[in-house]
Amino acid sequence: MMRKLYTIVIIALSLTSCEKVLFEDDLESTNPRDNFEYLWNECNEKYAYFELKNIDWELVKSEYSAKIYDGMTQDSLFNVLGAMLTELRDDHTNLISNFNISTFGVNYLGQDNFDWRIIEDHYLSQDYYISGPFRHNFIDNKEIGYIRFPSFPGTVDATNLNFVLNRYKDTKGLILDLRENGGGAVSDIFDILNRFVEQKTLVNYSRIKTGTGHNDFSDAKPVYVSPYNGIRYKNKVIVLVDRGTYSAGSFFSLSTKALPNMILIGDTTGGGLGLPNGGQLPNGWTYRFSITQALTLDKKPDYENGVPPDIQVLFDWSDLTKDEILERAITELQ
C-alpha cells in the first residue's frame, strides 16, 4: 500500500522537475502577464478538485487577468496571483516568494474547538508522559488512555508506539486527539493505524491527475491498512477532530470510517485529501496545489471538503473548566 502512495509522490516530484527544466530553457520572464498566464494554465491542467468545488476557472481568469498591468510592482503581482490561488479554497495551495507566502486558511471556516491548557488543568496530571510525538496519560480514574498527537512529524516508530499501547493495554478505550493537527508525514498514518486492525483492511482509494482535462485521472487505486506484527490495541478508539485537522489528519480521519473499532468525534475536518505538487513561475516564485484525490470506499472525492465526524460536538467557550468534545468521548467509552 505504501509503495503505491510513494509512487504517486514520485510521479508528482517528476512533474515538478520537468517544469523546472522547461522554465530554465524557455520561459524565464518577469513580465506580469507571462507569469499570470503560466500559473493559471498550470492550475487549469493539473489541479484536482475543480468539479467537486464547483469552481469556474475561466471566470476566475477573467476576473484576475483584469488586475494585471505592465509595470505593476512585485508585491502587487504577488497579491493578485496569491488571491487567484485562494479561489481554489485549498490549504495545499500556496504561492511562495522571498517576501510572502499566500494561504487560504481553511481552519477559519469553523470555530476553534481546542485548548491544550484546559486539558492540562482539568484532565491530565502535570506528570503526563511525552513519548516521541505523543503526549499522554490516564484519565477518568485510569480507565481511559488519552493521547495527544498534534502533528504527523514522521517520527512515529515502534519504540514510542509500543510504550504507549503497552501502558494503556488494560484500559476501556483510547482517546486520540487530532484537533488542530495540520498534517505532515503520510507514513505516520499507517504506522499508527496498523496498531488498531486485526486483518488487512481497505480504507480508501486514491487517484492522480493524468491529463489536461479537469476530469482526467488515473484509475482509482485501493489503499489498505495491514495489522502490525507486534503490540496492537483491540478496544475502542475515539479520534477527536476539528476544522484544524488537515491533510494527514484528514487522511487518518477518512480511514477511521472503514475501521469498526474507531469513532470520530468533534467537528468536520479541514479536508486536504489531495497530495500537493508544484513548480516554478517564470519569475522564480514557486507554487503548489493538489494533484491527487483521496476517494471514499464508494470512490467519491467528497471528503476533500472535510471528513464529517460520526458524532458532532463543539466546544463551549463560555465554560473554560471543561472540554465538551473530550467529555463526549469519555462518555462514549464508559
Coordinates of C-alpha atoms in Angstrom, one line a residue:
M1 CA 0.0 0.0 0.0
M2 CA 2.7 2.4 1.0
R3 CA 4.5 1.6 -2.2
K4 CA 1.5 2.9 -4.2
L5 CA 1.4 6.1 -2.2
Y6 CA 5.2 6.6 -2.7
T7 CA 4.7 6.0 -6.4
I8 CA 2.2 8.9 -6.5
V9 CA 4.7 11.1 -4.7
I10 CA 7.5 10.2 -7.1
I11 CA 5.3 11.0 -10.1
A12 CA 4.5 14.4 -8.5
L13 CA 8.1 15.1 -8.0
S14 CA 9.0 14.1 -11.5
L15 CA 6.3 16.6 -12.8
T16 CA 7.9 19.3 -10.8
S17 CA 11.4 18.6 -12.1
C18 CA 10.0 18.7 -15.7
E19 CA 8.6 22.1 -15.1
K20 CA 11.8 23.4 -13.9
V21 CA 13.6 22.2 -17.0
L22 CA 11.0 24.0 -19.2
F23 CA 11.5 27.1 -17.1
E24 CA 15.2 27.1 -17.4
D25 CA 15.2 26.5 -21.1
D26 CA 12.4 28.6 -22.4
L27 CA 10.2 30.6 -20.0
E28 CA 12.3 33.0 -17.9
S29 CA 10.4 36.2 -17.6
T30 CA 9.4 39.0 -15.2
N31 CA 6.5 40.1 -17.3
P32 CA 3.4 40.1 -15.1
R33 CA 1.1 38.7 -17.8
D34 CA 3.5 35.9 -18.6
N35 CA 3.6 34.8 -15.0
F36 CA -0.2 35.1 -14.7
E37 CA -0.9 33.0 -17.8
Y38 CA 1.7 30.4 -16.7
L39 CA 0.2 30.0 -13.2
W40 CA -3.4 29.9 -14.5
N41 CA -2.7 27.3 -17.1
E42 CA -0.8 25.1 -14.7
C43 CA -3.7 25.1 -12.3
N44 CA -6.2 24.6 -15.2
E45 CA -4.4 21.5 -16.4
K46 CA -3.3 19.9 -13.1
Y47 CA -5.5 20.9 -10.2
A48 CA -7.6 18.0 -8.9
Y49 CA -10.8 19.5 -7.5
F50 CA -12.4 21.9 -9.9
E51 CA -15.6 19.9 -10.3
L52 CA -16.1 19.0 -6.6
K53 CA -15.7 22.6 -5.5
N54 CA -17.7 23.9 -8.5
I55 CA -15.0 26.4 -9.5
D56 CA -15.4 28.2 -12.7
W57 CA -11.7 28.7 -13.5
E58 CA -12.4 30.6 -16.7
L59 CA -14.4 33.1 -14.8
V60 CA -11.6 33.4 -12.3
K61 CA -9.2 34.1 -15.2
S62 CA -11.4 36.8 -16.5
E63 CA -11.7 38.5 -13.1
Y64 CA -8.0 38.3 -12.2
S65 CA -6.5 39.0 -15.6
A66 CA -8.2 42.4 -15.5
K67 CA -5.9 43.2 -12.5
I68 CA -2.7 42.6 -14.3
Y69 CA -0.9 45.5 -15.9
D70 CA 2.5 46.5 -17.2
G71 CA 4.8 48.0 -14.6
M72 CA 3.0 46.6 -11.6
T73 CA 5.2 46.1 -8.5
Q74 CA 6.3 42.6 -7.4
D75 CA 4.1 43.0 -4.3
S76 CA 1.0 43.9 -6.3
L77 CA 1.6 40.9 -8.7
F78 CA 2.1 38.6 -5.8
N79 CA -1.2 39.8 -4.2
V80 CA -3.1 39.2 -7.4
L81 CA -1.7 35.7 -8.1
G82 CA -2.0 34.7 -4.5
A83 CA -5.6 35.8 -4.3
M84 CA -6.3 33.9 -7.5
L85 CA -5.0 30.7 -5.9
T86 CA -7.1 31.2 -2.8
E87 CA -10.1 30.8 -5.1
L88 CA -9.3 27.1 -5.0
R89 CA -10.2 27.1 -1.3
D90 CA -7.4 24.7 -0.5
D91 CA -4.7 24.9 2.1
H92 CA -2.4 22.7 -0.1
T93 CA -2.3 25.7 -2.5
N94 CA 0.4 28.3 -2.0
L95 CA 2.4 30.9 -3.9
I96 CA 5.8 31.3 -2.4
S97 CA 8.2 34.3 -2.9
N98 CA 11.1 35.5 -0.9
F99 CA 8.9 38.1 0.7
N100 CA 5.5 36.5 1.2
I101 CA 3.5 33.2 1.1
S102 CA -0.1 33.0 0.1
T103 CA -2.5 30.8 2.2
F104 CA -6.2 30.1 2.3
G105 CA -6.9 29.3 6.0
V106 CA -9.4 26.5 5.9
N107 CA -9.4 26.3 9.8
Y108 CA -11.1 29.7 9.9
L109 CA -14.2 28.1 8.2
G110 CA -15.3 26.8 11.6
Q111 CA -14.9 27.8 15.3
D112 CA -11.9 26.9 17.3
N113 CA -12.5 23.7 19.3
F114 CA -9.3 23.0 21.2
D115 CA -7.4 24.5 24.2
W116 CA -4.5 22.4 25.5
R117 CA -4.3 24.4 28.7
I118 CA -7.9 23.2 29.6
I119 CA -6.8 19.6 29.1
E120 CA -3.7 20.1 31.2
D121 CA -5.5 21.9 34.0
H122 CA -8.6 19.7 34.2
Y123 CA -7.9 16.3 32.8
L124 CA -4.2 15.4 32.9
S125 CA -1.9 15.4 35.8
Q126 CA 1.2 17.5 35.4
D127 CA 3.4 14.3 35.2
Y128 CA 1.9 13.3 31.8
Y129 CA 4.3 11.4 29.5
I130 CA 6.0 12.6 26.3
S131 CA 6.9 9.6 24.1
G132 CA 8.2 10.9 20.8
P133 CA 5.4 12.9 19.2
F134 CA 2.8 11.7 21.7
R135 CA 1.7 13.4 25.0
H136 CA -0.4 11.0 27.0
N137 CA -1.7 9.9 30.4
F138 CA -4.5 8.1 32.1
I139 CA -7.8 9.9 32.6
D140 CA -11.3 9.0 34.1
N141 CA -9.9 7.1 37.1
K142 CA -7.2 5.5 35.0
E143 CA -9.9 3.6 32.9
I144 CA -9.1 5.5 29.7
G145 CA -5.9 6.5 27.9
Y146 CA -5.7 10.0 26.5
I147 CA -3.1 10.6 23.7
R148 CA -2.5 14.0 22.2
F149 CA -1.0 13.9 18.7
P150 CA -0.6 17.5 17.4
S151 CA 1.1 16.7 14.0
F152 CA 2.4 13.9 11.8
P153 CA 6.1 14.7 12.1
G154 CA 7.5 11.5 10.6
T155 CA 9.0 10.3 13.9
V156 CA 6.3 7.7 14.9
D157 CA 8.2 4.5 15.5
A158 CA 7.9 1.1 17.1
T159 CA 9.6 2.2 20.3
N160 CA 7.2 5.1 21.2
L161 CA 4.1 3.2 19.9
N162 CA 5.0 0.1 21.8
F163 CA 5.4 2.0 25.0
V164 CA 2.2 4.0 24.6
L165 CA 0.0 1.0 23.7
N166 CA 1.5 -1.3 26.4
R167 CA 0.9 1.4 29.0
Y168 CA -2.9 1.5 28.2
K169 CA -3.4 -2.1 27.3
D170 CA -5.9 -2.7 30.1
T171 CA -8.0 0.4 29.6
K172 CA -11.6 0.5 28.4
G173 CA -10.5 2.6 25.4
L174 CA -8.2 5.2 24.0
I175 CA -8.8 8.8 23.0
L176 CA -6.6 10.0 20.2
D177 CA -6.7 13.8 20.0
L178 CA -6.0 15.1 16.5
R179 CA -7.6 18.5 16.9
E180 CA -5.6 21.3 15.3
N181 CA -3.3 18.7 13.7
G182 CA -2.3 20.3 10.5
G183 CA -0.8 17.1 9.0
G184 CA 2.7 16.0 7.9
A185 CA 4.2 12.7 7.1
V186 CA 1.9 10.2 5.4
S187 CA 4.0 7.3 6.8
D188 CA 2.9 8.1 10.3
I189 CA -0.8 7.4 9.4
F190 CA -0.1 3.8 8.6
D191 CA 2.3 3.3 11.4
I192 CA -0.5 4.2 13.8
L193 CA -3.5 2.7 12.1
N194 CA -1.8 -0.7 11.7
R195 CA -1.9 -1.0 15.5
F196 CA -5.7 -1.0 15.5
V197 CA -6.6 -3.6 12.9
E198 CA -6.6 -7.4 13.0
Q199 CA -6.8 -8.0 9.3
K200 CA -5.8 -6.3 6.1
T201 CA -8.5 -3.6 5.6
L202 CA -9.4 -1.4 2.6
V203 CA -9.6 2.2 3.9
N204 CA -10.0 4.3 0.8
Y205 CA -8.9 4.8 -2.9
S206 CA -6.5 7.2 -4.5
R207 CA -6.1 8.6 -8.0
I208 CA -3.8 11.2 -9.6
K209 CA -4.3 13.8 -12.3
T210 CA -3.0 12.4 -15.6
G211 CA -4.3 14.7 -18.3
T212 CA -5.1 18.4 -19.1
G213 CA -8.9 18.0 -18.8
H214 CA -10.4 18.7 -15.4
N215 CA -11.6 15.1 -15.1
D216 CA -8.5 13.3 -16.5
F217 CA -7.4 11.0 -13.7
S218 CA -5.7 7.6 -13.3
D219 CA -7.8 4.6 -12.3
A220 CA -8.6 4.5 -8.6
K221 CA -6.1 2.5 -6.7
P222 CA -7.0 0.8 -3.4
V223 CA -5.3 1.8 -0.1
Y224 CA -5.0 -0.8 2.6
V225 CA -4.0 -0.9 6.3
S226 CA -2.4 -4.2 7.4
P227 CA -2.0 -5.3 11.0
Y228 CA 1.3 -4.7 12.8
N229 CA 3.2 -7.8 13.7
G230 CA 3.5 -6.9 17.4
I231 CA 1.7 -4.9 20.0
R232 CA -1.8 -3.9 18.9
Y233 CA -4.8 -2.4 20.7
K234 CA -8.1 -4.1 20.3
N235 CA -10.6 -2.0 22.3
K236 CA -12.5 1.0 21.1
V237 CA -10.6 4.1 20.0
I238 CA -12.1 7.6 19.9
V239 CA -10.5 10.1 17.5
L240 CA -11.1 13.8 18.2
V241 CA -11.1 16.2 15.2
D242 CA -12.0 19.7 14.2
R243 CA -11.6 22.1 11.2
G244 CA -7.9 22.4 12.1
T245 CA -7.4 18.7 11.5
Y246 CA -6.0 18.9 8.0
S247 CA -4.1 16.9 5.3
A248 CA -2.6 13.8 7.0
G249 CA -5.1 14.4 9.8
S250 CA -8.0 14.1 7.3
F251 CA -6.4 11.1 5.7
F252 CA -6.4 9.5 9.1
S253 CA -10.0 10.5 9.8
L254 CA -11.1 9.2 6.4
S255 CA -9.5 5.8 7.2
T256 CA -11.4 5.6 10.5
K257 CA -14.6 5.3 8.5
A258 CA -13.6 1.8 7.4
L259 CA -12.5 0.7 10.9
P260 CA -15.4 -0.5 13.2
N261 CA -13.5 0.0 16.4
M262 CA -12.8 3.7 15.8
I263 CA -15.2 6.6 16.3
L264 CA -14.7 10.1 15.0
I265 CA -16.0 12.9 17.4
G266 CA -15.9 16.6 17.1
D267 CA -16.3 18.9 14.1
T268 CA -15.8 18.2 10.3
T269 CA -12.1 18.2 9.5
G270 CA -10.5 20.8 7.2
G271 CA -10.0 18.4 4.3
G272 CA -6.8 18.5 2.4
L273 CA -7.0 15.0 0.9
G274 CA -5.2 15.9 -2.3
L275 CA -1.4 15.5 -2.3
P276 CA 0.2 18.7 -3.4
N277 CA 2.8 19.2 -6.2
G278 CA 4.2 22.4 -7.7
G279 CA 6.8 24.1 -9.8
Q280 CA 8.4 27.4 -10.6
L281 CA 6.9 30.5 -12.2
P282 CA 8.9 32.3 -15.0
N283 CA 9.9 34.9 -12.5
G284 CA 11.3 32.4 -10.0
W285 CA 8.5 32.2 -7.5
T286 CA 7.3 28.7 -6.6
Y287 CA 3.8 27.4 -6.2
R288 CA 1.9 24.2 -5.3
F289 CA -1.6 22.8 -5.4
S290 CA -3.4 19.4 -5.1
I291 CA -2.9 17.0 -8.0
T292 CA -4.4 13.8 -6.4
Q293 CA -7.7 12.8 -4.9
A294 CA -8.3 10.5 -2.0
L295 CA -11.6 8.7 -2.5
T296 CA -14.1 7.1 -0.2
L297 CA -14.9 3.4 -0.3
D298 CA -17.6 4.2 -2.9
K299 CA -14.9 6.1 -4.9
K300 CA -16.2 9.6 -4.3
P301 CA -13.9 12.6 -3.7
D302 CA -16.4 14.4 -1.4
Y303 CA -14.4 14.4 1.8
E304 CA -11.9 16.9 0.3
N305 CA -14.3 19.4 1.8
G306 CA -13.9 17.8 5.2
V307 CA -14.4 14.4 6.8
P308 CA -17.6 14.6 8.9
P309 CA -17.5 13.2 12.4
D310 CA -19.6 10.3 13.5
I311 CA -20.7 12.3 16.5
Q312 CA -20.6 16.1 16.2
V313 CA -19.7 18.1 19.3
L314 CA -18.5 21.7 19.5
F315 CA -16.5 23.5 22.2
D316 CA -18.4 25.8 24.6
W317 CA -16.0 28.8 25.1
S318 CA -18.3 30.2 27.9
D319 CA -17.1 27.5 30.2
L320 CA -13.3 27.0 30.3
T321 CA -13.4 24.4 33.0
K322 CA -14.2 21.5 30.7
D323 CA -13.7 20.2 27.1
E324 CA -17.1 19.2 25.7
I325 CA -15.6 17.1 22.9
L326 CA -13.3 15.2 25.3
E327 CA -16.2 14.8 27.7
R328 CA -18.4 13.2 25.0
A329 CA -15.5 10.8 24.1
I330 CA -15.2 9.8 27.8
T331 CA -19.0 9.1 27.9
E332 CA -18.7 7.0 24.7
L333 CA -16.1 4.8 26.4
Q334 CA -17.9 4.2 29.7

